[in-house]
Short mmCIF file of C-alpha atoms and ligand atoms in Angstrom, two decimals:
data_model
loop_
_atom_site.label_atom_id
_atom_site.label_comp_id
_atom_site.label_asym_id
_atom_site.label_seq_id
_atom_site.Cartn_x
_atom_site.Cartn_y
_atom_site.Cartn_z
CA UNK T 1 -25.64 -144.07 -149.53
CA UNK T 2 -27.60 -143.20 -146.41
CA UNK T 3 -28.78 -139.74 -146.88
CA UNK T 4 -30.87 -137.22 -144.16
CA UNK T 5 -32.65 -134.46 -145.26
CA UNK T 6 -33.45 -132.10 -141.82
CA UNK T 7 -36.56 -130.12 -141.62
CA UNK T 8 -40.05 -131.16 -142.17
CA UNK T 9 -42.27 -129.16 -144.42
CA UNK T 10 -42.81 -128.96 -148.38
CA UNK T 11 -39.12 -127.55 -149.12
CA UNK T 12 -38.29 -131.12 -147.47
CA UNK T 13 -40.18 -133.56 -149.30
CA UNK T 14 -39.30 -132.25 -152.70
CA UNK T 15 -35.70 -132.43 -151.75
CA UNK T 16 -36.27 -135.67 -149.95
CA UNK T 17 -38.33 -137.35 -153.17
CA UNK T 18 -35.74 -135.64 -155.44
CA UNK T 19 -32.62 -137.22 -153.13
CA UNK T 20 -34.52 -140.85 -152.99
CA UNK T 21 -34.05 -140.86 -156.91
CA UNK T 22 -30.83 -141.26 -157.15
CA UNK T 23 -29.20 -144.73 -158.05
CA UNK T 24 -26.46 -144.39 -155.08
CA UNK T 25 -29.47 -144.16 -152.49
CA UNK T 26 -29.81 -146.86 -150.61
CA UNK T 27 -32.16 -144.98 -147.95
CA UNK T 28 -33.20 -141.45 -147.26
CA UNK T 29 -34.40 -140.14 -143.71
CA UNK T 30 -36.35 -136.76 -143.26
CA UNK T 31 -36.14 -135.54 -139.72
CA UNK T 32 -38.83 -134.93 -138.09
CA UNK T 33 -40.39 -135.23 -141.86
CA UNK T 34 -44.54 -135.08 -142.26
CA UNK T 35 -47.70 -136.76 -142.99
CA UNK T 36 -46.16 -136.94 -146.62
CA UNK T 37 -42.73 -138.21 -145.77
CA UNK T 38 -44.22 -140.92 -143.71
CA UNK T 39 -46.56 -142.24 -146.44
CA UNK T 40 -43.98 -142.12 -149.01
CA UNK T 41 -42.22 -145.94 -149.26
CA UNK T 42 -38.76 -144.64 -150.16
CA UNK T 43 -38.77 -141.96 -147.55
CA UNK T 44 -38.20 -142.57 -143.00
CA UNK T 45 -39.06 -140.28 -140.78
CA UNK T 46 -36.81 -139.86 -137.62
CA UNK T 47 -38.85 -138.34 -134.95
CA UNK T 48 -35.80 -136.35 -133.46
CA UNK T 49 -35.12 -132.60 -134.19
CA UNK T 50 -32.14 -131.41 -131.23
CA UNK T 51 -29.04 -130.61 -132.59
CA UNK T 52 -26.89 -132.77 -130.62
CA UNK T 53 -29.29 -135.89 -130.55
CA UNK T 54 -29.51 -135.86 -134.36
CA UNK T 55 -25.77 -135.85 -134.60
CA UNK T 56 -25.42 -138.51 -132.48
CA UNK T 57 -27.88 -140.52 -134.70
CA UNK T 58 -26.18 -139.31 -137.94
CA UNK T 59 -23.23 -140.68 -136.46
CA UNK T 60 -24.73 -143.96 -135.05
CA UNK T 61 -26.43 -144.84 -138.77
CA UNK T 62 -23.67 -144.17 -140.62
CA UNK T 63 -25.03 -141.47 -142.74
CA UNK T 64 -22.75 -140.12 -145.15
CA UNK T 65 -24.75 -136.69 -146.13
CA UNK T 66 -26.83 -134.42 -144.17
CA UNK T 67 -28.86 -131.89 -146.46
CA UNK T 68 -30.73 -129.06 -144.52
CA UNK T 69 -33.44 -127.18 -145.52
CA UNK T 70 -35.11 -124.26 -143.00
CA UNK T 71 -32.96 -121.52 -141.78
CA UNK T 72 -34.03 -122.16 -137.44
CA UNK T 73 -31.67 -125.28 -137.54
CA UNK T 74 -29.10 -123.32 -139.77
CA UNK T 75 -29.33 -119.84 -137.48
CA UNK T 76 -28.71 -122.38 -134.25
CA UNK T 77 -25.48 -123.77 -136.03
CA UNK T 78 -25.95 -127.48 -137.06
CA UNK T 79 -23.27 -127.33 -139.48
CA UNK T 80 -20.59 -125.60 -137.35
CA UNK T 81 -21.62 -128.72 -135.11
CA UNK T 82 -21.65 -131.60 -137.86
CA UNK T 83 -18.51 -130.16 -139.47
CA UNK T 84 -17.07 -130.44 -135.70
CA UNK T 85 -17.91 -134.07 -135.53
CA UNK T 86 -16.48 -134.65 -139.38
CA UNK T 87 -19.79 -134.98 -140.87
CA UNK T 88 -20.76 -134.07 -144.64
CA UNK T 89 -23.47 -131.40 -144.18
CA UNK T 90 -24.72 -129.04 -147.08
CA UNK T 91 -25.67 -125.70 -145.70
CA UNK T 92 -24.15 -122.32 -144.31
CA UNK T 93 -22.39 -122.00 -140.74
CA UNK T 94 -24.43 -120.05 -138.19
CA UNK T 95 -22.39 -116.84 -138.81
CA UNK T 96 -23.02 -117.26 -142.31
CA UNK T 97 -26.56 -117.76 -142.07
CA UNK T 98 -27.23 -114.23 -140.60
CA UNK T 99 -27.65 -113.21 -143.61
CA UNK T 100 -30.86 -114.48 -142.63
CA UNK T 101 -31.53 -114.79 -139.49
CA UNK T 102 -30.85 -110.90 -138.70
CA UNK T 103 -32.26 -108.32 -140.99
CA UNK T 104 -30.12 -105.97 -139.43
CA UNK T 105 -26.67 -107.67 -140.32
CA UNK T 106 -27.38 -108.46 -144.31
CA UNK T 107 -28.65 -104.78 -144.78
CA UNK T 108 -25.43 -103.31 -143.42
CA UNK T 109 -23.58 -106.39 -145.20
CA UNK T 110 -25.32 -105.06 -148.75
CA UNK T 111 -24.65 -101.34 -147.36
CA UNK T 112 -20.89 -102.56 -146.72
CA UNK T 113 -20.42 -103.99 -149.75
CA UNK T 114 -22.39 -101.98 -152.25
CA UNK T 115 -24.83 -104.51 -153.02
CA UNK T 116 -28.18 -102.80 -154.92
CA UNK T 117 -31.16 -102.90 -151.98
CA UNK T 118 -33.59 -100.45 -150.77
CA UNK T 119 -32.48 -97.68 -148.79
CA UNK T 120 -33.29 -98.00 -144.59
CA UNK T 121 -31.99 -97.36 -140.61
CA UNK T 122 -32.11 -99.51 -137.66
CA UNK T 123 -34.06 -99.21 -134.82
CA UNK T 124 -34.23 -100.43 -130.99
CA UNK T 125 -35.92 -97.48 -129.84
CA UNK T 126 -39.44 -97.31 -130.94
CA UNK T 127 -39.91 -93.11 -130.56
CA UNK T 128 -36.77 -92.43 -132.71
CA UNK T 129 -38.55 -94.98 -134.64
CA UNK T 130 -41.81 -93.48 -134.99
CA UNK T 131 -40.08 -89.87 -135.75
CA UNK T 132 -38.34 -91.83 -138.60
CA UNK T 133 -41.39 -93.11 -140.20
CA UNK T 134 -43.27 -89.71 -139.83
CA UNK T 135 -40.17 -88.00 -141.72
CA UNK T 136 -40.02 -90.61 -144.39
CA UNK T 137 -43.99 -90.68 -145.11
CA UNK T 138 -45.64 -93.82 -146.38
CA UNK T 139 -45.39 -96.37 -147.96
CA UNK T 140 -42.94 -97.34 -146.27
CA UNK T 141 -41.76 -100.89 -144.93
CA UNK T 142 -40.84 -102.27 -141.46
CA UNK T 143 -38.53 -105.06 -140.94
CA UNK T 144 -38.23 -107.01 -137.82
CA UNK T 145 -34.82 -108.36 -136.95
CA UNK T 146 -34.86 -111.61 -136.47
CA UNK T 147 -36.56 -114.79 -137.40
CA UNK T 148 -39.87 -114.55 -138.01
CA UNK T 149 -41.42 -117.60 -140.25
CA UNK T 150 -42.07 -115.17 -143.17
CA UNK T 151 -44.03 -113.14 -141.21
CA UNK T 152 -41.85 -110.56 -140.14
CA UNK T 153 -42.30 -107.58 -143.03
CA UNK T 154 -45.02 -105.16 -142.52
CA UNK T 155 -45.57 -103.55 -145.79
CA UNK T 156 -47.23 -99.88 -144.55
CA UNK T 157 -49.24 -98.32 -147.17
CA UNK T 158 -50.37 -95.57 -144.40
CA UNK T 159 -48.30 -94.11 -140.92
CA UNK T 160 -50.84 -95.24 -139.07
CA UNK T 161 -50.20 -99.32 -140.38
CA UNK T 162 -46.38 -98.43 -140.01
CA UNK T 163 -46.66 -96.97 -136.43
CA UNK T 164 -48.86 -100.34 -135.43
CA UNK T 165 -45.60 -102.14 -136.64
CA UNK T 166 -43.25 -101.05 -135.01
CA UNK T 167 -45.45 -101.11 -131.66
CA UNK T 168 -45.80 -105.01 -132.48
CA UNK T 169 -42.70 -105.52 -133.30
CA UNK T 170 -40.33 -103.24 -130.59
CA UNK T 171 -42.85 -103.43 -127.39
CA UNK T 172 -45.19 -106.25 -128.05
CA UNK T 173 -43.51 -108.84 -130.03
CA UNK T 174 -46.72 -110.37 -131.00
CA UNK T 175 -45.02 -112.53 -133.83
CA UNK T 176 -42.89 -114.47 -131.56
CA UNK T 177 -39.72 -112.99 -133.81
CA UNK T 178 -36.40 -114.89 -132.32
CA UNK T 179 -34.45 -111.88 -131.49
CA UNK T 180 -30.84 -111.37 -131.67
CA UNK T 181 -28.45 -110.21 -129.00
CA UNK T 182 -29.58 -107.00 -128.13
CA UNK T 183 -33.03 -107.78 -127.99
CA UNK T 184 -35.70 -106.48 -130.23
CA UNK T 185 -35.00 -104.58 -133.25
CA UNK T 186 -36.28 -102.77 -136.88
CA UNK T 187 -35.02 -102.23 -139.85
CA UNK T 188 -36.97 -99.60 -141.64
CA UNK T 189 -36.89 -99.29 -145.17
CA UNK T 190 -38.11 -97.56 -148.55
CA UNK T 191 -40.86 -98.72 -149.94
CA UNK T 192 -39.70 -100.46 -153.84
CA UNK T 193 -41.95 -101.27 -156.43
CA UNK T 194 -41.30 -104.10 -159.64
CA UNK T 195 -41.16 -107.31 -160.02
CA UNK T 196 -40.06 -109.77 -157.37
CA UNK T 197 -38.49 -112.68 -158.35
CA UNK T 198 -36.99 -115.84 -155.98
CA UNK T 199 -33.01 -116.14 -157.57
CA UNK T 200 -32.05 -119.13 -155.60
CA UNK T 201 -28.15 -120.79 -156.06
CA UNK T 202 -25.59 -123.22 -154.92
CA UNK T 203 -22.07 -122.60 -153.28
CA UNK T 204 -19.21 -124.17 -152.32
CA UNK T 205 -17.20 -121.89 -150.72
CA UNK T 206 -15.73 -120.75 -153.82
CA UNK T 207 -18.14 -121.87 -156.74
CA UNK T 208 -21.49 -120.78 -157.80
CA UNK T 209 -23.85 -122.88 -159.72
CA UNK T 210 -27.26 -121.24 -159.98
CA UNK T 211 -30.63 -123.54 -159.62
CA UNK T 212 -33.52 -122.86 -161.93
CA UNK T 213 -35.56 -118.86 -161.59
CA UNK T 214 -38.64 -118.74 -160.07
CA UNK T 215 -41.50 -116.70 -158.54
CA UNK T 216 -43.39 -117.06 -155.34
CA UNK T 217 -46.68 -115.74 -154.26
CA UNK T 218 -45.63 -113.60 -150.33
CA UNK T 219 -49.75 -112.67 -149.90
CA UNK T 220 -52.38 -114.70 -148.63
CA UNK T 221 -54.74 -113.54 -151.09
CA UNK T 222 -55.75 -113.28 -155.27
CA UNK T 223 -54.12 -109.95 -156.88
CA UNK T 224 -51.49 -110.02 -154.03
CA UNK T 225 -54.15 -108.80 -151.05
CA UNK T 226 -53.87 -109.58 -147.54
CA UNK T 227 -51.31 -110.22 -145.18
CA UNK T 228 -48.02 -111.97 -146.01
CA UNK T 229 -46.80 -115.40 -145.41
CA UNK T 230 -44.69 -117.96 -146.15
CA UNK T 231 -45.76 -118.13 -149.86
CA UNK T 232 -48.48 -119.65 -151.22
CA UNK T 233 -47.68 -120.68 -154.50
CA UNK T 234 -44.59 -120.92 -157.19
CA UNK T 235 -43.31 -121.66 -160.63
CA UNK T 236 -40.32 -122.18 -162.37
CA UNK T 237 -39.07 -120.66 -164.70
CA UNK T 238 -39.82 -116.84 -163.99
CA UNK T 239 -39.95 -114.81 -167.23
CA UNK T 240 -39.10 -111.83 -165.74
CA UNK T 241 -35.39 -112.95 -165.00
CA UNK T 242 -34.33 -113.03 -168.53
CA UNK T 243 -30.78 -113.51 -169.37
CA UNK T 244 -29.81 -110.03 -169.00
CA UNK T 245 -31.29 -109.54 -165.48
CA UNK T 246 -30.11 -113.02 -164.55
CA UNK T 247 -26.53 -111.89 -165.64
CA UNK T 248 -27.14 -108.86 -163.83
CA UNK T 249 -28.06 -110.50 -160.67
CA UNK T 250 -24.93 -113.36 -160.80
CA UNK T 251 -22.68 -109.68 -161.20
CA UNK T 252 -24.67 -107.12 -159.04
CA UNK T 253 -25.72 -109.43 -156.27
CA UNK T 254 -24.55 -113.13 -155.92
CA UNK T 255 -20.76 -112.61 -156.25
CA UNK T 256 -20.25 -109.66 -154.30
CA UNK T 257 -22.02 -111.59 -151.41
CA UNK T 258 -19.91 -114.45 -151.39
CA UNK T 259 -16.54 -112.36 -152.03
CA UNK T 260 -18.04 -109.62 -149.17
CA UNK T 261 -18.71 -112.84 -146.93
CA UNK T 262 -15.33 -114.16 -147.89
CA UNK T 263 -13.51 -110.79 -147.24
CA UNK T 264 -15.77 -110.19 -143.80
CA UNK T 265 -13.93 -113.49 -142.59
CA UNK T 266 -16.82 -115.74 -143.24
CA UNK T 267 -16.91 -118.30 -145.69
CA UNK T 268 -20.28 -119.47 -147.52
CA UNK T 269 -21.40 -122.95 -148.29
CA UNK T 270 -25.19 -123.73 -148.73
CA UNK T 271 -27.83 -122.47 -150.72
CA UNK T 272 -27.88 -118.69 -151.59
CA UNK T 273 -31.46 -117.09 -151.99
CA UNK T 274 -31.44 -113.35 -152.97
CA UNK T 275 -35.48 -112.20 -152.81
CA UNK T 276 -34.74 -109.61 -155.83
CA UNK T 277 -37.36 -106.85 -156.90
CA UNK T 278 -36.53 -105.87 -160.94
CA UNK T 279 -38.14 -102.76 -161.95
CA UNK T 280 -39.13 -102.40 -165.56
CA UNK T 281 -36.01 -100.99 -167.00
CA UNK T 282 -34.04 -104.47 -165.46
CA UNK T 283 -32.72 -102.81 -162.69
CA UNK T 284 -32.70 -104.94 -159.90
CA UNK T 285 -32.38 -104.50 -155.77
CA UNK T 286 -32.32 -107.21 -152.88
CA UNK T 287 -35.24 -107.86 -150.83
CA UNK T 288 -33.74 -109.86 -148.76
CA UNK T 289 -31.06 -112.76 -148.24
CA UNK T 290 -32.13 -116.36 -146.96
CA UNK T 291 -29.51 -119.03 -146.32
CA UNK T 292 -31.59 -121.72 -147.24
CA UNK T 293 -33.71 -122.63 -150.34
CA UNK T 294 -37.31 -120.86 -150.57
CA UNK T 295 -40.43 -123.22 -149.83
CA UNK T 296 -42.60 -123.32 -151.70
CA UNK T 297 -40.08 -122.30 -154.56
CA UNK T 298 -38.01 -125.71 -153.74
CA UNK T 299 -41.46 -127.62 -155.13
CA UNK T 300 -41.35 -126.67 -158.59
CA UNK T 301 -37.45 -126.49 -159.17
CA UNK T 302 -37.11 -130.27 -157.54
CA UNK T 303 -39.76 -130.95 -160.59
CA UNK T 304 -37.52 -129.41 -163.10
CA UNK T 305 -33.77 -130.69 -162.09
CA UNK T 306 -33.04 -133.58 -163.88
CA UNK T 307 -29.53 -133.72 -162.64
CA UNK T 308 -28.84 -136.14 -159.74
CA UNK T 309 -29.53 -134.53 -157.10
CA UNK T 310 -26.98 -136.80 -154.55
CA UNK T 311 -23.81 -136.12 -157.13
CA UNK T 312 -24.88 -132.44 -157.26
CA UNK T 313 -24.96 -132.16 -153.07
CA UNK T 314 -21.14 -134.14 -153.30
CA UNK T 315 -19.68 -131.96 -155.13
CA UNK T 316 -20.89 -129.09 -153.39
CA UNK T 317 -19.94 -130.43 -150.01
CA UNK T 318 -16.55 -131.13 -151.64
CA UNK T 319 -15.18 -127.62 -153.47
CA UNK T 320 -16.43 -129.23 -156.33
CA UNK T 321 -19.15 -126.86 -157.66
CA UNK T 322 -17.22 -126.18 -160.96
CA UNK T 323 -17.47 -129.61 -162.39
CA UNK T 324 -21.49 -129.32 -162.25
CA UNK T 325 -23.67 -128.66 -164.77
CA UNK T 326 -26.95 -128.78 -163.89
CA UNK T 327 -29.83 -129.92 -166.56
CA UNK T 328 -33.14 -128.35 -166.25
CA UNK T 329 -37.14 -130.07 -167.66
CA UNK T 330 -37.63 -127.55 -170.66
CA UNK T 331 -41.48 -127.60 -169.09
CA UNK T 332 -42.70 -125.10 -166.80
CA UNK T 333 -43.49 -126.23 -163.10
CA UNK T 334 -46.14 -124.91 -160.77
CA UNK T 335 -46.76 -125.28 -157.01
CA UNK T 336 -50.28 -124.14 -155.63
CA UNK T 337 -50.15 -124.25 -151.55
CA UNK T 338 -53.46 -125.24 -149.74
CA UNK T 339 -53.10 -123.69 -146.40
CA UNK T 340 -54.98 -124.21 -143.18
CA UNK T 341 -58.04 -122.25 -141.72
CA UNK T 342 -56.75 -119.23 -140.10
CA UNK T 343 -53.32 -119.31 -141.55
CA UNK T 344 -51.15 -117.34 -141.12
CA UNK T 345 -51.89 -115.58 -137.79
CA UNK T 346 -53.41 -118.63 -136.25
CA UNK T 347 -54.21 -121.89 -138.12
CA UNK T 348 -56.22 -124.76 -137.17
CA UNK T 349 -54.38 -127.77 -136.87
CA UNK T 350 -56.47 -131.52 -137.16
CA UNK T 351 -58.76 -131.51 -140.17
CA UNK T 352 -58.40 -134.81 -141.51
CA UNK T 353 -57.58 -134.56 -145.70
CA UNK T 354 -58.98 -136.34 -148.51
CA UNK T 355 -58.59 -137.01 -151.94
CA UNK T 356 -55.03 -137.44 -152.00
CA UNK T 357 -53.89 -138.34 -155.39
CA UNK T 358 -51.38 -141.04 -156.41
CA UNK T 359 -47.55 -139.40 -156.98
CA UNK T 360 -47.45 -138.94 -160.64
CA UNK T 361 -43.80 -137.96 -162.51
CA UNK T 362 -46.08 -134.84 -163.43
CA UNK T 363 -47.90 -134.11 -161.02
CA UNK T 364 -47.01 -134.00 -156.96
CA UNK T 365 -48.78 -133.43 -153.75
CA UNK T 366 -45.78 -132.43 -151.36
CA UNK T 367 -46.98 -132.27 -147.82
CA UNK T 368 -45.98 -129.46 -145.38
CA UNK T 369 -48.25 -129.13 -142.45
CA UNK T 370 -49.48 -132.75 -142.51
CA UNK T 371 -49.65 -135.86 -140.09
CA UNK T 372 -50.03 -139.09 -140.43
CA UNK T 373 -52.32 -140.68 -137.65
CA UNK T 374 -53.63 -144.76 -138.39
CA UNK T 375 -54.32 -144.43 -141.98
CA UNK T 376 -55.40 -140.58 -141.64
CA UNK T 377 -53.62 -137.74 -142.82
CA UNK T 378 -54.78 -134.61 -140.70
CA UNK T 379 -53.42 -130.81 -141.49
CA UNK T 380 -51.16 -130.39 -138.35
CA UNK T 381 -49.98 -126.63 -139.55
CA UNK T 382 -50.38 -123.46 -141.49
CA UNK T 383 -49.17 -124.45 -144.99
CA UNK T 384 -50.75 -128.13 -145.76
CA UNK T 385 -49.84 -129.11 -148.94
CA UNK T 386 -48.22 -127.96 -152.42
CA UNK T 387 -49.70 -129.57 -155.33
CA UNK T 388 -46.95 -129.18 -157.86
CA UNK T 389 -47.65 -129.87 -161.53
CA UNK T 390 -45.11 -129.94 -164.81
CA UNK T 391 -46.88 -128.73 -168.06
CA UNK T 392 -45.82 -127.34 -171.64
CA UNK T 393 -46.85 -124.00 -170.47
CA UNK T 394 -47.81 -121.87 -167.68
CA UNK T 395 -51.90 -121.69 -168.63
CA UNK T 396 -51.36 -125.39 -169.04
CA UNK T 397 -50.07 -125.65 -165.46
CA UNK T 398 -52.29 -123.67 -163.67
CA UNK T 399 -55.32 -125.38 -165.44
CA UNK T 400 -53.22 -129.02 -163.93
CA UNK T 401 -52.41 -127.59 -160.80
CA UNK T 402 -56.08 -126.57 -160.14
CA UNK T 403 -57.47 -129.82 -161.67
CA UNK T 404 -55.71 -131.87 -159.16
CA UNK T 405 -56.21 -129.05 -156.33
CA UNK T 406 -60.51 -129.82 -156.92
CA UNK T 407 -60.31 -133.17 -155.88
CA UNK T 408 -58.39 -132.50 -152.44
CA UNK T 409 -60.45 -132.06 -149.41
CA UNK T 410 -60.00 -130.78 -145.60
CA UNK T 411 -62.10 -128.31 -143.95
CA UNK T 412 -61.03 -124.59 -144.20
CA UNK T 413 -58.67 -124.98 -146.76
CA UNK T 414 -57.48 -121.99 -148.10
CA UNK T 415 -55.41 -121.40 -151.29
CA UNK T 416 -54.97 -118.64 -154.40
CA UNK T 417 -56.89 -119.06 -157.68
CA UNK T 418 -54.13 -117.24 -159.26
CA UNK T 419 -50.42 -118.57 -159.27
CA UNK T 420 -48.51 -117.82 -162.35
CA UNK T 421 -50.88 -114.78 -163.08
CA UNK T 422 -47.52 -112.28 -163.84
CA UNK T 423 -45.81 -115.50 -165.95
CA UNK T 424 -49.07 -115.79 -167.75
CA UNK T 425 -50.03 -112.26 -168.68
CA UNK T 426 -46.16 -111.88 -169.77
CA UNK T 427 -46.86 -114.89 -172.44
CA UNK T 428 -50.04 -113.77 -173.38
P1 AMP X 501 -38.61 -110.03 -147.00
O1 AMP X 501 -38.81 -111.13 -146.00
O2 AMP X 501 -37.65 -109.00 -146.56
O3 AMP X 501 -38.37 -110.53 -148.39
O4 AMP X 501 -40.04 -109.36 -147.16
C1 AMP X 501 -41.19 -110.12 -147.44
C2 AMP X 501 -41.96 -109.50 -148.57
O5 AMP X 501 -42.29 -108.14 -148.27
C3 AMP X 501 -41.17 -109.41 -149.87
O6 AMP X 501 -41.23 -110.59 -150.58
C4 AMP X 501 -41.86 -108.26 -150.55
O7 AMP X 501 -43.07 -108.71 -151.16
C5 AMP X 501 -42.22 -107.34 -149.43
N1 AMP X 501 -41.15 -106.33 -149.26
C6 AMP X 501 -40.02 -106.46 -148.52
N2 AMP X 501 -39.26 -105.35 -148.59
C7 AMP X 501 -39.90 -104.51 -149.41
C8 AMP X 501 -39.62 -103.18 -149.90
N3 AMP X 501 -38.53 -102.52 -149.52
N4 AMP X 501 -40.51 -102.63 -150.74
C9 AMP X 501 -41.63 -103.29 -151.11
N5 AMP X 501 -41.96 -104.52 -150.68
C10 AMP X 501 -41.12 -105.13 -149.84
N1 LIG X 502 -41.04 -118.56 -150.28
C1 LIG X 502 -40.26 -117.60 -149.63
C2 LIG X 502 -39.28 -118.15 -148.72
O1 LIG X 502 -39.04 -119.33 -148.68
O2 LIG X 502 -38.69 -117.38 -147.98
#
């Protein structure tokens, strides 16, 4: 089978390396792909990233399965417009994805359908705005609407850092957030404390199958400090999702989503991410909904599935979810994410890297922000690389993870000391 995998960060090449182990591959394509998809010998990169042109090449090569992983191509409807054409694509139709892509819609979804998640109102106009927040008090957390590369959430431990918010985000729009119709717009919400955790699953339409737990890293800094991005580090399995909270979240959050989706008209295929935050009684309330798996969560699990990862996307681009059973490495997997100067308001791009290490069955470097230029690979955007290790245990992993972390090199590379620190102190 010909196989493309669209996007082209570290989400991508784990499900890209995962994909090219399968027997029935014959070739995987990653479009546009990376630095990391371009050195790897059983990956292609297809420099082509419109809609329409990469149907038209889908269709031209004869590939049978199109997997996609970030939510921009989702939110701009690739699979309404690969389904139109006949194509096999795994992933949710644009009005599905707004789950995602507007803040605004899966918070009145979750209020519609009684789904636990932190109380909140919507906002276009920043005074009645402002008046909110002063009524409310701080902490308190601001929301913008749309699509915002992670970005988008100010957590406001004072007013003051809550009123900045919603200037940026209603009158400014200093993130570059891609609005929705209607133009700019907030979603302000009570501030929740716990645990989060990244509860990531599968769906057909009808069936569920849920992937490995895990736990990502939102701040840019040790002890959670600093501003928050994309995530900059993850393991698998999270310890705080034990079976009762897992069962909890299947029952509380995951199937009242797809059955409110299904009764709201609007069917859901793709993966399902619910951000949850458990307190320490096991109560548990969505953060937030992404129609896509989470990067750099997608690292670690891809280490731990040792189901085939081609049969798995078949069946669940065929109704056939409730045949699969999906078998999991008993060993814990870490990601650590090396990220550029100046990410994530404003990385450098073009420090050339060194030290890459060989691809080990333990121990990955999947590339994100990379290039390849001559034999070079340069850092070409905010998150570089995910060095993703499998070990008996989570002090095991982090001590791998950093091990193989010391001998990569680019100037201005920024990364945590401390993934797994929750998993760890919970084992200790
Ligand atoms: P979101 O994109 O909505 O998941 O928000 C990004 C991050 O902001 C989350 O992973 C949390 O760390 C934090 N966050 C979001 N909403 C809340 C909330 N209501 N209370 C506390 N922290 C939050
Ligand atoms: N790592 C968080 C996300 O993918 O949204």
């Amino acid at each position: 089978m010909k196989v493309l995998v669209v996007g082209g960060g570290g989400r991508e090449h784990a499900l890209a390396w995962k994909l090219s182990q399968s027997e029935r591959i014959q070739q995987v394509y990653v479009a546009p792909g990376n630095g990391g998809t371009a050195r790897d010998k059983h990956l292609l990169n297809v420099p082509i990233t419109d809609i329409s042109a990469l149907r038209q090449w889908v269709i031209d090569n004869r590939i049978e399965l199109t997997v996609v992983g970030p939510e921009a191509p989702l939110a701009a409807g690739i699979v309404d417009d690969f389904r139109a054409h006949g194509l096999r694509i795994f992933g949710p139709t644009r009005a599905a994805a707004q789950l995602e892509s507007s803040k605004a819609f899966s918070k009145s979804f979750m209020q519609r359908h009684r789904i636990p998640t932190a109380q909140f109102e919507t906002f276009t106009d920043a005074a009645l705005a402002h008046a909110y927040v002063d009524l409310k008090g701080a902490p308190i957390v601001v929301k913008a609407d749309g699509l915002a590369a992670g970005k988008g959430v100010v957590v406001a431990m004072s007013l003051q850092e809550a009123h900045e918010a919603i200037d940026f985000m209603l009158l400014d729009n200093t993130l570059g957030v891609a609005h929705n119709a209607g133009g700019a717009r907030v979603v302000i919400e009570e501030f929740l404390q716990g645990e989060e955790a990244s509860f990531i699953v599968l769906c057909d339409g009808k069936n569920v199958v849920a992937l490995a737990t895990s736990q990502d890293h939102k701040r840019l800094q040790d002890g959670d400090q600093g501003p928050n991005t994309g995530g900059m580090g993850a393991y698998s399995p999270a310890p705080v999702v034990t079976a009762e909270v897992h069962a909890r979240a299947m029952r509380e959050v995951i199937l009242p989503t797809i059955r409110g989706m299904e009764k709201d008209g609007i069917e859901y295929t793709g993966f399902l991410y619910a951000g949850l935050m458990i307190d320490p009684q096991g109560q548990l309330k969505t953060l937030e909904f992404n129609c896509r798996m989470g990067d750099p969560e997608t690292q670690p699990i891809m280490m731990r599935l040792k189901t085939d990862l081609v049969e798995v996307m078949l069946a669940a681009t065929s109704g056939g979810l409730h045949q699969v059973e999906l078998e999991w490495d008993r060993r814990v997997a870490m990601g650590v994410v090396l990220a550029a100067a100046g990410y994530p308001m404003n990385p450098r791009k073009g420090d050339a890297i060194s030290g890459l290490p060989a691809d080990q069955s333990d121990a990955m470097v999947f590339h994100a922000g990379t290039a390849e230029q001559a034999t070079q690979t340069m850092t070409s955007g905010g998150r570089v690389l995910c060095v993703t290790v499998l070990a008996d245990s989570v002090r095991q992993a982090q001590q791998k993870a950093y091990e193989v972390t010391q001998a990569i090199h680019f100037d201005g590379m920024q990364y945590r000391r401390d993934i797994g620190f929750r998993a760890i102190k919970q084992s200790a």
